[in-house]
XYZ file of C-alpha atoms in Angstrom:
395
model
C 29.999 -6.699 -8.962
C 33.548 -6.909 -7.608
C 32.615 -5.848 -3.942
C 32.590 -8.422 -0.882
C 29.374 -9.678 -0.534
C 28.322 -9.727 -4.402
C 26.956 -13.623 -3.874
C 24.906 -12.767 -0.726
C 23.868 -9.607 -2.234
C 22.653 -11.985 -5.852
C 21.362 -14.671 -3.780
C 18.945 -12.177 -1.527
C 17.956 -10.062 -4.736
C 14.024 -11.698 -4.913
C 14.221 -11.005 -1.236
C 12.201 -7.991 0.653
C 14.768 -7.475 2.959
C 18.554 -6.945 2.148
C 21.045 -6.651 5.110
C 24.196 -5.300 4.156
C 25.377 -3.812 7.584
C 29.167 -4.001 8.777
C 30.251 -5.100 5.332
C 32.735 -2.809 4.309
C 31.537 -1.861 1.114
C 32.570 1.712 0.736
C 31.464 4.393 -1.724
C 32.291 1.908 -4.786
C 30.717 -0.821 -3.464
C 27.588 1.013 -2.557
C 27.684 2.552 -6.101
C 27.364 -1.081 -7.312
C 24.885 -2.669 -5.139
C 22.795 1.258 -6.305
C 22.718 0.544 -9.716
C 21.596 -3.110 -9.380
C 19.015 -1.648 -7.159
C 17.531 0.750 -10.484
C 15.483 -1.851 -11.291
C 14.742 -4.237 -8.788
C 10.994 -4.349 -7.381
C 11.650 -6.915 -4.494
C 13.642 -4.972 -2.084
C 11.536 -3.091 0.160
C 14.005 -2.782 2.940
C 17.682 -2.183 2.489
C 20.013 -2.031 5.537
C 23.468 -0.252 4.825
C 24.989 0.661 8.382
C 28.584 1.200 9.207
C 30.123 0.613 5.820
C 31.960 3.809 5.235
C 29.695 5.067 2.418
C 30.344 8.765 2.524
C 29.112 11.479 0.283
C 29.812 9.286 -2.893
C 27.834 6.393 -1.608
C 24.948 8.549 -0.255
C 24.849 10.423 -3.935
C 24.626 6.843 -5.412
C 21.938 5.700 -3.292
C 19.576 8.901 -4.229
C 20.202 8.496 -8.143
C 19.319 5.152 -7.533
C 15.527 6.079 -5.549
C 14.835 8.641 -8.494
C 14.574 5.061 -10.332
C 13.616 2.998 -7.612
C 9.887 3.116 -6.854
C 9.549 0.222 -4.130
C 12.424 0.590 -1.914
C 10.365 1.805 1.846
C 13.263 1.898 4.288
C 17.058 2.482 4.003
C 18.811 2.756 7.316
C 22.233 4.420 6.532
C 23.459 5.192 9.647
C 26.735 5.324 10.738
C 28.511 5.945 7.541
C 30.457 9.707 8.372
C 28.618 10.985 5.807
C 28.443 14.921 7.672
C 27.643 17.660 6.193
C 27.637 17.488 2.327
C 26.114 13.881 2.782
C 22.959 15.581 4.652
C 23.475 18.176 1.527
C 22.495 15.272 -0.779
C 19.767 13.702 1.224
C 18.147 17.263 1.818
C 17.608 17.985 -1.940
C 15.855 14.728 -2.279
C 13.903 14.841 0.095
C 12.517 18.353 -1.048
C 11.492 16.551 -3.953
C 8.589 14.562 -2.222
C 9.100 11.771 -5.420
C 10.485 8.513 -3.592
C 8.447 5.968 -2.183
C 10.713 5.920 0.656
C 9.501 5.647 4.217
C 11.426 5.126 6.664
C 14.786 6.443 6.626
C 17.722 5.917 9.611
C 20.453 8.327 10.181
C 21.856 7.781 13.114
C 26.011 8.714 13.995
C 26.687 9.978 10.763
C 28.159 12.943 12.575
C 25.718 15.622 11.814
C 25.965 19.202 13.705
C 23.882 22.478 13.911
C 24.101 22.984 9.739
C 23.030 19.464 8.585
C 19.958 19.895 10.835
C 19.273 23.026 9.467
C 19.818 21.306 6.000
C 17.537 18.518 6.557
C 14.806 20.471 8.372
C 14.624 22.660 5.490
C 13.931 19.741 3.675
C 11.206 17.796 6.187
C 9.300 21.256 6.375
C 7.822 20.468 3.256
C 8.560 16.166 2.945
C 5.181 14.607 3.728
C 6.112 10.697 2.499
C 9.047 10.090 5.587
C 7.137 8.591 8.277
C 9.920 7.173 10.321
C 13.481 8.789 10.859
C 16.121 8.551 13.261
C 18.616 10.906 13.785
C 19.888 9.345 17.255
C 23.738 9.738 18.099
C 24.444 13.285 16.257
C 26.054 15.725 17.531
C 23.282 18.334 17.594
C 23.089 21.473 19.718
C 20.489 23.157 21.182
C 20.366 25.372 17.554
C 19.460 22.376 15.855
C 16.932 21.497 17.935
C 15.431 25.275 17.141
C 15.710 24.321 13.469
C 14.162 20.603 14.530
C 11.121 22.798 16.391
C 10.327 24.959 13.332
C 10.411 21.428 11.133
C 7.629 19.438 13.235
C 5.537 22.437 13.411
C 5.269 22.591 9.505
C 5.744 19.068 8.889
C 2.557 16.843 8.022
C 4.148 13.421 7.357
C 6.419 11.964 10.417
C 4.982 9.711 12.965
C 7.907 8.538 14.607
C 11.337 10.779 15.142
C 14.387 9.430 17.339
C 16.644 12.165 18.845
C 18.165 10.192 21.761
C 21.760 10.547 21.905
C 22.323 14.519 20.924
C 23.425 17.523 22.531
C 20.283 18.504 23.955
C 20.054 20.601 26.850
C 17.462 23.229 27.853
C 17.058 25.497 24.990
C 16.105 23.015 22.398
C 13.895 21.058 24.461
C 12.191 23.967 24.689
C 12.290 25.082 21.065
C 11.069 21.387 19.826
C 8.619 21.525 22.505
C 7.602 24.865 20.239
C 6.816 22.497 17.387
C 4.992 19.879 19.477
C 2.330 22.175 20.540
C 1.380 22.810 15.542
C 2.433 19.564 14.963
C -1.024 16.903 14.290
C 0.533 13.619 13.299
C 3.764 12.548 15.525
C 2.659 9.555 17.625
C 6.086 8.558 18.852
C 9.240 10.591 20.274
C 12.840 9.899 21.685
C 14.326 12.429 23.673
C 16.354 9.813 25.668
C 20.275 10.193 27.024
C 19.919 14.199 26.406
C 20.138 16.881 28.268
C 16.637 18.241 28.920
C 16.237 19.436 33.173
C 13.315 20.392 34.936
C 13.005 23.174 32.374
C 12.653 20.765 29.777
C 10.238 18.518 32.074
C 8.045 22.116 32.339
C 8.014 22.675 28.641
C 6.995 18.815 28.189
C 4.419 19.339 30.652
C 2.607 22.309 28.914
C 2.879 20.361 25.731
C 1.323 17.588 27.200
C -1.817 19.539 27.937
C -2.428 20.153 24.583
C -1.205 17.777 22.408
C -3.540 15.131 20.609
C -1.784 13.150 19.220
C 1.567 11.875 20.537
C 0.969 8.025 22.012
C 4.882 6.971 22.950
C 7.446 9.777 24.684
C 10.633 8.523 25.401
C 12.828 10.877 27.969
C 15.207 8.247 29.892
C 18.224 9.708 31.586
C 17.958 13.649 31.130
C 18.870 14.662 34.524
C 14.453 15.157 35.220
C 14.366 14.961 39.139
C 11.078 15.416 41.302
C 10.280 18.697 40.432
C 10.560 18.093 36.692
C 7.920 14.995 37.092
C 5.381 17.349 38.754
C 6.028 19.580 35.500
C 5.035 16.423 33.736
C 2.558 15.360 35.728
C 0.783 18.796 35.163
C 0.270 17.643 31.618
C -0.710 14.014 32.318
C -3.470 15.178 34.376
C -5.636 16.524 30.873
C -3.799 14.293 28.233
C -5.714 11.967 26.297
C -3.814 10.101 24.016
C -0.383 9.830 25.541
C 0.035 5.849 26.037
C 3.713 5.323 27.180
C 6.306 7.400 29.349
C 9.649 6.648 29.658
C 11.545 8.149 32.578
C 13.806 5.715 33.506
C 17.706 6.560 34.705
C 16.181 10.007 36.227
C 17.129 11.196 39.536
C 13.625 10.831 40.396
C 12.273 8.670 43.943
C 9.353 7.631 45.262
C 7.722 10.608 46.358
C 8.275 11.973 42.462
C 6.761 8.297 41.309
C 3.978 8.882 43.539
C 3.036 12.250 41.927
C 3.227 11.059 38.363
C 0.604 8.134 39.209
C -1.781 10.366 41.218
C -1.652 12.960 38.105
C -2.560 9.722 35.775
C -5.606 9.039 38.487
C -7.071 12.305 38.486
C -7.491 12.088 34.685
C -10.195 9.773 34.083
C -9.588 9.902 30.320
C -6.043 9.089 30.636
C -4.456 6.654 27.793
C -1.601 5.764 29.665
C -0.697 1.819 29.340
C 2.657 2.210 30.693
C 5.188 4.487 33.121
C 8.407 3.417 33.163
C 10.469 4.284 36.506
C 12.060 1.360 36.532
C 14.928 2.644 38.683
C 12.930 3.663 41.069
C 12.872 2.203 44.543
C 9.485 2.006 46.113
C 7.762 0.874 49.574
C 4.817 -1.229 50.183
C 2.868 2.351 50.388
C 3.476 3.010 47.254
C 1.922 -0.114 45.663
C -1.113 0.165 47.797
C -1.516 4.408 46.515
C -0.522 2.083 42.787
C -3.630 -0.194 43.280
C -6.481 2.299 43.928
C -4.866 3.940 40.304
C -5.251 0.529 38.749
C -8.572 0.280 39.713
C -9.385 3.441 37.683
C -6.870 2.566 34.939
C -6.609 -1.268 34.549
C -4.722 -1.086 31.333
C -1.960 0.928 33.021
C 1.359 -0.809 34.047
C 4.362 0.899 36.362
C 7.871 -0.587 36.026
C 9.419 0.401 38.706
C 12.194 -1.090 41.503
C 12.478 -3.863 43.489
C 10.006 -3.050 46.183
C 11.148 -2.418 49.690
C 9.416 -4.590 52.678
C 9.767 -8.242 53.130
C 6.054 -8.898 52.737
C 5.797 -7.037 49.298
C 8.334 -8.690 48.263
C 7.291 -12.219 49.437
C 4.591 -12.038 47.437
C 6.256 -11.336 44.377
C 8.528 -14.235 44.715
C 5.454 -16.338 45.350
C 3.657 -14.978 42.412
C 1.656 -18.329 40.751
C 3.065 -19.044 36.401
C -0.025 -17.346 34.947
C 0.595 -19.522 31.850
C 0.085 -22.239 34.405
C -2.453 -21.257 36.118
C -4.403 -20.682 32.345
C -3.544 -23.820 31.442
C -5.351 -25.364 34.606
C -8.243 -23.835 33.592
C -8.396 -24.303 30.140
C -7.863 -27.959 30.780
C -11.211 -27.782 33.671
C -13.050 -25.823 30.745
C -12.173 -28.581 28.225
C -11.228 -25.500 25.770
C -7.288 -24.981 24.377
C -5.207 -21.653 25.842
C -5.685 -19.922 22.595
C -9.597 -20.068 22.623
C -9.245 -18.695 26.398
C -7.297 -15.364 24.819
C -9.582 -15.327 21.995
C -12.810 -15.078 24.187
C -10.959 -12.131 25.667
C -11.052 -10.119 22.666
C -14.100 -8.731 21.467
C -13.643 -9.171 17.839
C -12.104 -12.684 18.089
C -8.969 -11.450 16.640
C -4.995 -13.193 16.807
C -4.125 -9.669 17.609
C -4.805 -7.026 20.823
C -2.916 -3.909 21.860
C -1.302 -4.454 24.777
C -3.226 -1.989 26.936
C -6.346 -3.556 25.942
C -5.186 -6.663 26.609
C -4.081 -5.784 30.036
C -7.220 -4.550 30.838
C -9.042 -7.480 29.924
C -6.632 -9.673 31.845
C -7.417 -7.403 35.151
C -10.893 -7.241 35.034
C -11.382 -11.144 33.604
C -12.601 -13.132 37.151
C -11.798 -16.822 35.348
C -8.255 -16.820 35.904
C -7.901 -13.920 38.804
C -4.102 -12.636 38.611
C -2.641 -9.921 39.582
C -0.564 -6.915 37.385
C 2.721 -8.416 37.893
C 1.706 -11.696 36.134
C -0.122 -10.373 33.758
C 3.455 -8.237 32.951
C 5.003 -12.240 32.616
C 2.233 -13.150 30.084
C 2.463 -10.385 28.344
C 6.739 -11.054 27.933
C 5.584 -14.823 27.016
C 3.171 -13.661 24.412
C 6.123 -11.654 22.640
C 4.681 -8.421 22.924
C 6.232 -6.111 20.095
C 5.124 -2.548 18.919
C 2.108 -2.361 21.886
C 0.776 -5.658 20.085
C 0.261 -9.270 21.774
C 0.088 -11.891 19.749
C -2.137 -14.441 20.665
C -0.758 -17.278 17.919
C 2.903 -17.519 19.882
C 0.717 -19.307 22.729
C 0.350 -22.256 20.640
C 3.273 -24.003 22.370
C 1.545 -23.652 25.879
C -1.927 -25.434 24.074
């Protein structure tokens, strides 16, 4: 093939996954690994970040899905591929004929035009479940153009817009499209630009919106007043599950407002609030408890708390794998039989808020939300899912 990494790429060909990141490959090399790609019905994930692929390569790659019927997720970010690149991918998408999935194009160095481009394009695309377009340089235009594109869109679930040029104005104008769109579950706004104004128009959304389970707005200058906008919507959502406001000039009496809102809604979904920087007294966690209590499956990351007794405790917090293992070995059953008697259906499997729950309200092994946090981090919780199977080594 006459490019660098022709033996990996021949070795991994029966492969599903093909990692070609960092490799240098360029718009000829990408042209080659494309048209050994026409054919092949292994590869359902190809990864070709940071190899300077530009228009050419991008071109290549598109020719090559026209033929390609298996390939599910290409993750081309980073490649400067600008305007005439998002030209390319634009037209194909508008063709709704790839079996393509999930698609990542993140710094490629895309401004207000390619998002008007590729909007265009995602208006009417209903196979792209998954896209990031993190670390552009969009303005608050393209995030007008990205508003009228999730309120005609039927076909993304998740959408990554951290890292852009976000400020007020196209917070608001996405937060336009939130309030049509029926089938986005997951969204990050994170490291933008968004202000209370933002937090308001979030907040209004959240009343209304059905569907959305994961909202990601770390670090976008939202201070107290912009969590009671939130919390406004929290109080009648039911199907937001995670909130992400971490690196906010938000404190405590902000937190406390955000977890009173969650109380007051008893069909809230939320299974985790993440204010992780910040710093909280021994009142809080007590106002934190009587929530719990209503909402076991909920979880607040938050700061180190203040108060040497609070804090005592944490340090003194019992290994809840331990402390499960004790039992088990009373009960004369293995660790994994005590998780599977939590679950209902006897799955491997359990959602993390679910999970949580069960945990809390379980009187065999009595622990409290901090160590059930620990399990869950030992269980190797990924994509709100414990897995029950990577307790085996604790058996």
């Amino acid at each position: 093939m006459g490019v660098v990494p022709a033996s990996y790429f021949i070795r991994n060909m029966e492969e599903s996954h093909m990692n070609l990141n960092h490799h240098g490959l360029g718009p000829k090399g990408t042209k080659a690994i494309a048209i050994a790609l026409v054919s092949n019905t292994a590869i359902i994930k190809l990864e070709l970040e940071d190899n300077s692929i530009m228009e050419e390569g991008v071109l290549s790659l598109v020719e090559m899905l026209h033929e390609n019927y298996y390939l599910q997720e290409l993750n081309i970010s980073n490649n400067k591929i600008g305007l005439e690149g998002a030209r390319i991918i634009s037209d194909f998408l508008q063709g709704n004929t790839s079996s393509l999935l999930k698609l990542k194009l993140s710094g490629n160095n895309f401004k207000k035009d390619s998002a008007a481009l590729l909007c265009q394009a995602l208006s009417s695309n209903y196979r792209i479940r998954t896209l990031s377009l993190s670390h552009n340089e969009f303005s608050d235009t393209a995030g007008e153009y990205l508003g009228q594109m999730l309120g005609f869109n039927v076909g993304l679930q998740s959408l990554d817009l951290s890292w852009n040029h976000f400020h007020t104005q196209g917070a608001t104008a996405l937060c336009n499209g939130l309030r049509m769109n029926v089938t986005l579950k997951a969204l990050d706004l994170s490291m933008n630009g968004l202000g209370n104004e933002g937090a308001l128009a979030l907040g209004e959304v959240l009343k209304l919106n059905s569907c959305l389970c994961y909202l990601d707005v770390s670090s976008n200058n939202i201070n107290n007043e912009g969590a009671n906008r939130i919390s406004k919507g929290l109080e009648f959502n039911e199907t937001l599950q995670v909130l992400k406001l971490f690196l906010n000039p938000i404190n405590m009496e902000g937190a406390v407002v955000l977890i009173l809102s969650i109380k007051r809604n008893p069909k809230s979904k939320m299974e985790e609030l993440d204010i992780a920087n910040v710093l909280v007294t021994e009142q809080f966690i007590r106002v934190l408890d009587g929530v719990c209590a209503i909402h076991p499956q909920l979880d607040v990351i938050h700061k180190t708390v203040q108060g040497f007794s609070t804090r005592k405790t944490f340090l003194n917090n019992t290994n809840p794998m331990k402390m499960i293992q004790s039992y088990a070995e009373q009960q004369k059953i293995t660790v994994l039989e005590f998780f599977k008697r939590l679950n209902s259906t006897g799955s491997m499997t359990m959602p993390v808020g679910e999970f949580r729950k069960a945990l809390v309200q379980q009187n065999k092994v009595p622990m409290n939300r901090y160590q059930v946090r620990e399990l869950i981090k030992k269980l190797d919780e990924k994509k709100g899912i414990v897995d029950f199977r990577n307790c085996t080594g604790f058996t």
